[in-house]
Tab-separated table of C-alpha atoms and ligand atoms in Angstrom:
chain	number	residue	atom	x	y	z
J	270	MET	CA	84.488	18.654	-13.060
J	271	LEU	CA	85.521	22.016	-10.858
J	272	ARG	CA	83.217	24.109	-12.843
J	273	LEU	CA	80.014	22.379	-12.628
J	274	ALA	CA	80.959	22.638	-8.639
J	275	ARG	CA	81.006	26.361	-9.038
J	276	PHE	CA	77.885	26.269	-11.313
J	277	LEU	CA	75.792	24.851	-8.462
J	278	LEU	CA	77.663	26.290	-5.423
J	279	ALA	CA	75.601	29.789	-5.733
J	280	PRO	CA	72.090	27.898	-5.770
J	281	LEU	CA	72.799	25.066	-3.233
J	282	LEU	CA	73.898	28.159	-1.250
J	283	LEU	CA	70.884	30.474	-1.880
J	284	THR	CA	68.788	27.688	-1.386
J	285	ALA	CA	70.776	26.549	2.508
J	286	ILE	CA	70.071	30.166	3.002
J	287	ALA	CA	66.736	30.301	2.180
J	288	LEU	CA	65.612	27.254	4.131
J	289	LEU	CA	67.702	28.462	7.199
J	290	THR	CA	65.821	31.805	7.398
J	291	LEU	CA	62.628	29.801	6.669
J	292	MET	CA	63.649	27.817	9.796
J	293	LEU	CA	64.361	30.575	12.405
J	294	THR	CA	61.913	32.846	11.239
J	295	SER	CA	59.072	29.726	11.246
J	296	HIS	CA	56.164	29.464	14.256
J	297	PRO	CA	54.278	26.244	15.115
J	298	ALA	CA	50.125	26.486	15.057
J	299	SER	CA	49.288	27.623	18.740
J	300	PRO	CA	46.519	25.622	20.409
J	301	PRO	CA	42.732	26.974	19.088
J	302	ALA	CA	40.336	27.612	21.608
J	303	VAL	CA	38.111	24.950	20.972
J	304	LEU	CA	41.050	22.060	21.694
J	305	ALA	CA	42.385	23.908	24.417
J	306	ALA	CA	39.386	23.526	25.986
J	307	LEU	CA	39.524	19.973	25.273
J	308	GLY	CA	42.654	18.863	27.494
J	309	GLU	CA	45.492	16.360	27.177
J	310	ARG	CA	43.343	13.024	26.356
J	311	PRO	CA	42.769	11.701	23.446
J	312	LEU	CA	40.007	12.850	21.770
J	313	VAL	CA	36.756	10.625	20.299
J	314	ILE	CA	35.297	12.435	17.572
J	315	ALA	CA	32.063	10.635	16.977
J	316	HIS	CA	32.601	10.217	12.811
J	317	ARG	CA	29.000	11.483	11.119
J	318	GLY	CA	27.607	11.615	15.209
J	319	GLY	CA	28.566	7.523	14.891
J	320	LYS	CA	27.326	6.289	11.896
J	321	GLY	CA	27.849	2.902	12.811
J	322	LEU	CA	25.631	3.594	16.175
J	323	TRP	CA	22.635	5.468	14.617
J	324	PRO	CA	21.614	7.286	11.800
J	325	GLU	CA	24.076	9.726	10.422
J	326	ASN	CA	24.264	13.351	10.469
J	327	SER	CA	20.873	14.036	12.722
J	328	LEU	CA	20.043	15.439	15.788
J	329	PHE	CA	18.848	11.667	16.973
J	330	ALA	CA	22.663	10.643	16.228
J	331	PHE	CA	23.868	13.920	17.777
J	332	GLU	CA	22.121	13.621	21.113
J	333	ARG	CA	23.262	10.209	21.441
J	334	ALA	CA	26.834	10.635	21.115
J	335	SER	CA	26.515	13.782	23.237
J	336	ALA	CA	24.664	11.489	25.920
J	337	LEU	CA	27.947	8.922	25.667
J	338	GLY	CA	30.224	11.132	26.354
J	339	VAL	CA	32.253	11.672	22.939
J	340	ASP	CA	34.529	15.028	23.322
J	341	MET	CA	32.895	16.424	19.226
J	342	LEU	CA	30.686	15.881	17.102
J	343	GLU	CA	31.664	15.437	13.626
J	344	MET	CA	29.382	16.535	10.669
J	345	ASP	CA	28.958	17.064	6.944
J	346	LEU	CA	27.162	20.724	5.533
J	347	HIS	CA	25.574	20.307	2.159
J	348	LEU	CA	23.198	23.648	0.817
J	349	SER	CA	19.820	23.269	0.121
J	350	SER	CA	18.062	24.868	-2.827
J	351	ASP	CA	16.289	27.763	-0.657
J	352	GLY	CA	20.462	28.605	0.716
J	353	GLU	CA	20.501	26.726	3.908
J	354	LEU	CA	23.040	25.086	5.651
J	355	VAL	CA	21.982	21.542	6.060
J	356	VAL	CA	23.739	18.597	7.692
J	357	ILE	CA	24.304	15.483	5.440
J	358	HIS	CA	27.245	13.743	3.542
J	359	ASP	CA	26.066	12.793	0.372
J	360	SER	CA	25.343	15.173	-2.326
J	361	THR	CA	22.489	12.571	-3.322
J	362	LEU	CA	19.472	11.217	-0.749
J	363	GLU	CA	19.550	8.249	-2.214
J	364	ARG	CA	22.014	6.320	-0.129
J	365	THR	CA	20.557	7.463	3.476
J	366	THR	CA	17.023	8.699	2.852
J	367	ASP	CA	13.885	7.363	1.448
J	368	GLY	CA	14.227	10.646	-1.463
J	369	GLN	CA	16.433	10.847	-4.435
J	370	GLY	CA	18.346	12.908	-6.508
J	371	PRO	CA	20.878	16.056	-5.634
J	372	VAL	CA	20.285	17.401	-2.224
J	373	ALA	CA	20.910	21.121	-4.024
J	374	ALA	CA	17.785	20.823	-5.894
J	375	GLN	CA	15.286	20.796	-2.822
J	376	SER	CA	14.090	23.247	-0.749
J	377	LEU	CA	14.930	22.766	3.430
J	378	ALA	CA	11.803	22.184	3.819
J	379	GLN	CA	11.381	19.448	1.045
J	380	LEU	CA	14.826	17.565	3.083
J	381	GLN	CA	13.746	17.414	6.025
J	382	ALA	CA	9.736	15.747	4.914
J	383	LEU	CA	11.848	12.625	4.497
J	384	ASP	CA	13.165	10.054	6.445
J	385	ALA	CA	16.861	10.263	7.613
J	386	GLY	CA	16.848	7.094	9.363
J	387	TYR	CA	15.225	5.181	6.562
J	388	ARG	CA	18.305	3.143	4.870
J	389	TRP	CA	20.325	2.859	8.480
J	390	THR	CA	20.509	-1.125	9.256
J	391	ALA	CA	23.446	-2.705	11.642
J	392	ASP	CA	23.131	-6.595	9.673
J	393	GLY	CA	23.658	-5.498	6.303
J	394	GLY	CA	20.021	-4.577	5.221
J	395	GLU	CA	18.358	-7.647	7.079
J	396	SER	CA	16.500	-5.217	9.104
J	397	HIS	CA	16.085	-0.685	9.439
J	398	PRO	CA	15.059	0.203	13.450
J	399	TYR	CA	14.858	3.448	12.530
J	400	ARG	CA	12.751	3.852	9.991
J	401	GLY	CA	10.017	5.961	10.451
J	402	GLN	CA	10.929	6.957	13.522
J	403	GLY	CA	10.892	10.437	12.779
J	404	ILE	CA	14.984	11.429	12.053
J	405	ARG	CA	15.001	13.865	9.770
J	406	ILE	CA	18.385	15.575	7.900
J	407	PRO	CA	18.658	18.524	10.030
J	408	SER	CA	18.997	22.125	9.280
J	409	PHE	CA	22.810	23.439	10.441
J	410	ALA	CA	21.297	25.784	12.564
J	411	GLU	CA	19.768	24.026	14.547
J	412	VAL	CA	22.290	21.622	15.428
J	413	LEU	CA	24.062	24.973	16.645
J	414	GLU	CA	20.720	25.828	18.736
J	415	ARG	CA	20.333	21.909	20.362
J	416	PHE	CA	24.634	21.648	21.040
J	417	PRO	CA	25.314	25.179	22.125
J	418	ASP	CA	28.008	24.150	24.266
J	419	LYS	CA	28.915	20.679	21.946
J	420	PRO	CA	32.633	20.993	20.084
J	421	LYS	CA	32.216	20.399	16.916
J	422	VAL	CA	33.951	18.976	13.491
J	423	VAL	CA	32.102	21.170	10.599
J	424	GLU	CA	33.086	19.527	7.112
J	425	ILE	CA	32.097	22.035	4.073
J	426	LYS	CA	31.206	19.690	1.213
J	427	VAL	CA	30.983	21.742	-1.282
J	428	PRO	CA	33.125	24.825	-2.587
J	429	ASP	CA	32.147	27.309	-4.793
J	430	VAL	CA	28.680	28.440	-3.594
J	431	GLY	CA	29.001	30.353	-0.585
J	432	MET	CA	29.106	28.225	1.782
J	433	GLU	CA	32.415	29.476	3.698
J	434	ALA	CA	31.004	33.223	4.618
J	435	GLN	CA	27.172	31.748	5.419
J	436	LEU	CA	29.187	29.342	8.201
J	437	CYS	CA	30.824	32.032	9.321
J	438	ALA	CA	28.161	34.262	9.787
J	439	MET	CA	26.295	31.318	11.745
J	440	LEU	CA	29.410	30.933	14.279
J	441	GLN	CA	29.437	34.443	14.939
J	442	ALA	CA	25.720	34.508	15.586
J	443	HIS	CA	25.407	31.470	17.626
J	444	GLY	CA	28.218	32.655	19.795
J	445	GLN	CA	30.137	29.352	18.452
J	446	ARG	CA	33.403	30.970	17.093
J	447	ASP	CA	35.415	28.754	19.869
J	448	LEU	CA	33.419	25.638	19.224
J	449	VAL	CA	34.195	24.259	15.685
J	450	LEU	CA	37.075	22.877	13.719
J	451	VAL	CA	36.296	23.295	10.007
J	452	GLY	CA	37.520	21.167	7.527
J	453	SER	CA	37.153	20.998	4.431
J	454	PHE	CA	38.316	18.799	0.891
J	455	TYR	CA	38.631	22.124	-1.092
J	456	GLU	CA	41.708	24.088	0.024
J	457	ARG	CA	39.813	26.838	-2.023
J	458	SER	CA	37.105	26.506	0.086
J	459	LEU	CA	39.944	26.590	3.782
J	460	GLN	CA	41.609	29.576	2.822
J	461	LEU	CA	38.081	31.353	1.814
J	462	PHE	CA	36.833	30.567	5.108
J	463	ARG	CA	39.835	31.680	7.194
J	464	GLU	CA	39.672	35.601	5.222
J	465	HIS	CA	36.339	35.289	6.121
J	466	CYS	CA	36.299	33.674	10.207
J	467	PRO	CA	40.141	34.353	11.519
J	468	GLY	CA	41.052	32.863	14.235
J	469	VAL	CA	38.379	30.366	13.985
J	470	ALA	CA	40.031	26.730	14.044
J	471	THR	CA	40.653	25.259	10.793
J	472	SER	CA	42.317	21.523	9.862
J	473	ALA	CA	44.707	21.075	6.630
J	474	GLY	CA	43.159	20.757	3.212
J	475	PRO	CA	44.682	17.879	1.008
J	476	GLY	CA	47.428	20.560	-0.710
J	477	SER	CA	48.610	21.419	2.671
J	478	VAL	CA	48.726	17.874	4.141
J	479	ARG	CA	50.730	16.690	0.278
J	480	LEU	CA	53.123	19.709	1.940
J	481	LEU	CA	53.441	18.578	5.206
J	482	VAL	CA	54.384	14.974	4.416
J	483	ALA	CA	56.815	16.290	1.608
J	484	LEU	CA	57.743	18.725	4.147
J	485	ASP	CA	58.405	15.802	6.886
J	486	TRP	CA	59.959	13.323	4.237
J	487	LEU	CA	62.587	15.615	3.301
J	488	GLY	CA	63.604	16.410	7.029
J	489	LEU	CA	62.449	20.047	6.617
J	490	GLY	CA	59.013	19.977	8.638
J	491	GLY	CA	60.770	22.697	10.812
J	492	VAL	CA	60.381	25.599	7.925
J	493	LEU	CA	56.505	25.342	7.936
J	494	SER	CA	54.024	27.576	9.639
J	495	PRO	CA	50.664	26.194	9.141
J	496	SER	CA	48.146	28.438	8.902
J	497	TYR	CA	45.935	25.752	9.844
J	498	GLN	CA	45.386	23.883	13.759
J	499	ALA	CA	44.793	20.412	12.765
J	500	LEU	CA	46.010	17.605	10.611
J	501	GLN	CA	43.239	15.278	9.429
J	502	ILE	CA	44.009	12.158	7.966
J	503	PRO	CA	43.299	8.673	7.457
J	504	GLU	CA	45.985	6.396	7.937
J	505	ARG	CA	46.449	4.733	4.213
J	506	HIS	CA	45.090	6.813	0.911
J	507	SER	CA	44.639	4.934	-2.810
J	508	GLY	CA	46.852	2.101	-1.015
J	509	LEU	CA	49.526	4.196	0.195
J	510	PRO	CA	50.533	4.858	3.778
J	511	ILE	CA	49.711	8.314	5.404
J	512	ALA	CA	50.239	8.058	8.824
J	513	SER	CA	53.867	7.214	10.591
J	514	ALA	CA	55.115	7.850	13.586
J	515	GLY	CA	57.563	9.998	11.990
J	516	LEU	CA	54.740	12.574	10.686
J	517	LEU	CA	52.775	12.280	13.755
J	518	HIS	CA	55.518	13.863	15.504
J	519	THR	CA	56.244	16.582	12.840
J	520	ALA	CA	53.076	17.715	12.967
J	521	ARG	CA	53.068	17.778	16.466
J	522	GLU	CA	56.171	19.690	16.380
J	523	ARG	CA	54.394	22.244	14.272
J	524	GLY	CA	51.924	22.409	16.983
J	525	LEU	CA	49.100	20.987	15.213
J	526	ASN	CA	46.825	18.740	16.518
J	527	VAL	CA	46.714	15.449	15.152
J	528	GLN	CA	43.535	13.257	14.090
J	529	LEU	CA	43.176	9.809	12.385
J	530	TRP	CA	39.822	9.083	10.526
J	531	THR	CA	38.221	6.845	10.423
J	532	ILE	CA	38.947	4.333	12.461
J	533	ASN	CA	36.316	1.918	13.905
J	534	GLU	CA	38.369	-0.799	15.351
J	535	GLN	CA	40.302	-1.062	19.035
J	536	PRO	CA	43.595	-2.278	17.902
J	537	ALA	CA	43.943	0.396	14.513
J	538	MET	CA	42.797	2.785	17.450
J	539	ARG	CA	45.497	1.827	19.950
J	540	ARG	CA	47.821	1.111	17.489
J	541	LEU	CA	47.745	4.898	16.366
J	542	LEU	CA	47.512	6.546	19.616
J	543	ASP	CA	50.988	4.951	20.352
J	544	MET	CA	52.186	6.407	17.037
J	545	GLY	CA	50.621	9.609	18.233
J	546	ALA	CA	47.449	10.410	17.273
J	547	GLN	CA	45.874	12.914	19.858
J	548	GLY	CA	42.387	12.640	18.270
J	549	LEU	CA	40.512	9.428	16.581
J	550	ILE	CA	37.442	9.972	14.077
J	551	THR	CA	35.098	6.807	14.454
J	552	ASP	CA	31.893	5.087	13.702
J	553	TYR	CA	32.439	3.255	16.962
J	554	PRO	CA	32.459	6.309	19.706
J	555	ASP	CA	31.373	3.575	22.184
J	556	ARG	CA	34.708	1.134	21.251
J	557	ALA	CA	37.213	4.598	21.063
J	558	LEU	CA	35.462	5.119	25.120
J	559	GLN	CA	35.755	1.575	26.075
J	560	LEU	CA	39.379	1.387	24.709
J	561	LEU	CA	40.450	4.712	26.793
J	562	GLY	CA	38.777	3.778	29.909
J	563	ARG	CA	36.089	6.217	29.567
J	564	SER	CA	32.031	5.267	30.881
J	565	THR	CA	30.199	4.079	27.280
J	566	ARG	CA	27.227	4.643	29.161
J	567	ILE	CA	24.454	6.734	27.769
J	568	GLY	CA	24.271	9.018	30.348
J	569	ALA	CA	21.554	11.767	30.294
J	570	LEU	CA	20.044	12.934	26.625
J	571	GLY	CA	21.152	16.306	25.451
J	572	GLU	CA	23.354	18.525	26.747
X	221	LIG	O1	36.614	14.081	9.165
X	221	LIG	C1	37.354	13.612	8.164
X	221	LIG	C2	36.258	12.947	7.389
X	221	LIG	O2	35.308	13.062	7.987
X	221	LIG	C3	36.151	12.923	6.409
X	221	LIG	O3	35.554	11.548	4.949
X	221	LIG	O4	33.626	11.268	3.527
X	221	LIG	O5	33.121	11.426	6.164
X	221	LIG	O6	33.518	13.707	4.973
X	221	LIG	P1	33.739	12.051	5.217
X	222	LIG	CA1	33.242	14.122	6.988
């Protein structure tokens, strides 16, 4: 027994010293310009422009969500066959448009000839009020041009095709580096984007979220020096709860802005805000704005 204790003492001591050193040298994230400019109030983020209210990822949706008074527009990026960044969620066209097949197989002109309002329905398919209304898949350049002052959450949906460098160059060219928060389900895309675009805000990738959850569970959140500025998480994943008061507290302690997706019902919005969420990514930004006592009236269209 004594021999076992002696055997374990050195590694335990070394681990304790390493953790203490990490804790003493760790530093929290600093609020990025895009979020600092929005102040302290809970953020209402229109998921895909507010897909419960109008056709997702369209200029129409972004215009109306902006006029509604949301804080940020969330959108997804793919690449067309001729190398243009386009704003669409799925890798295929069937769910949201009258087109078929992979997004990546069509040029920007071909994608823009499709009806991006074709499938939207609020009554389970009884009616399609946005069919034939000229709603198109926008290029990312169009979104940047149309909303030069609007904060955006931009998600890289395809890794390994060079979108990271292209996205960075476009943000630079449009003077919107400080207006975006970039996220992705691909850790390698986020790492590459951070290399190309140091200083532009990013959210935690899946690996970083797992690490944060593990550290929080072990009570070791204090060792973390995040390379990202926001935590965007669902309340549950694969049936398991992720968001907890403890995790949200730890994340905020590490300087992270905590945003929950996709929160569509007001009781859940209230509960998560009370738990410490700082942003709600929602298909129904009108409900979040109403809950927060902010106007739900559509104001002047455009910026
Ligand atoms: O912000 C995160 C959220 O947008 C991820 O979900 O599938 O709608 O892109 P998804
Ligand atoms: Ca998204």
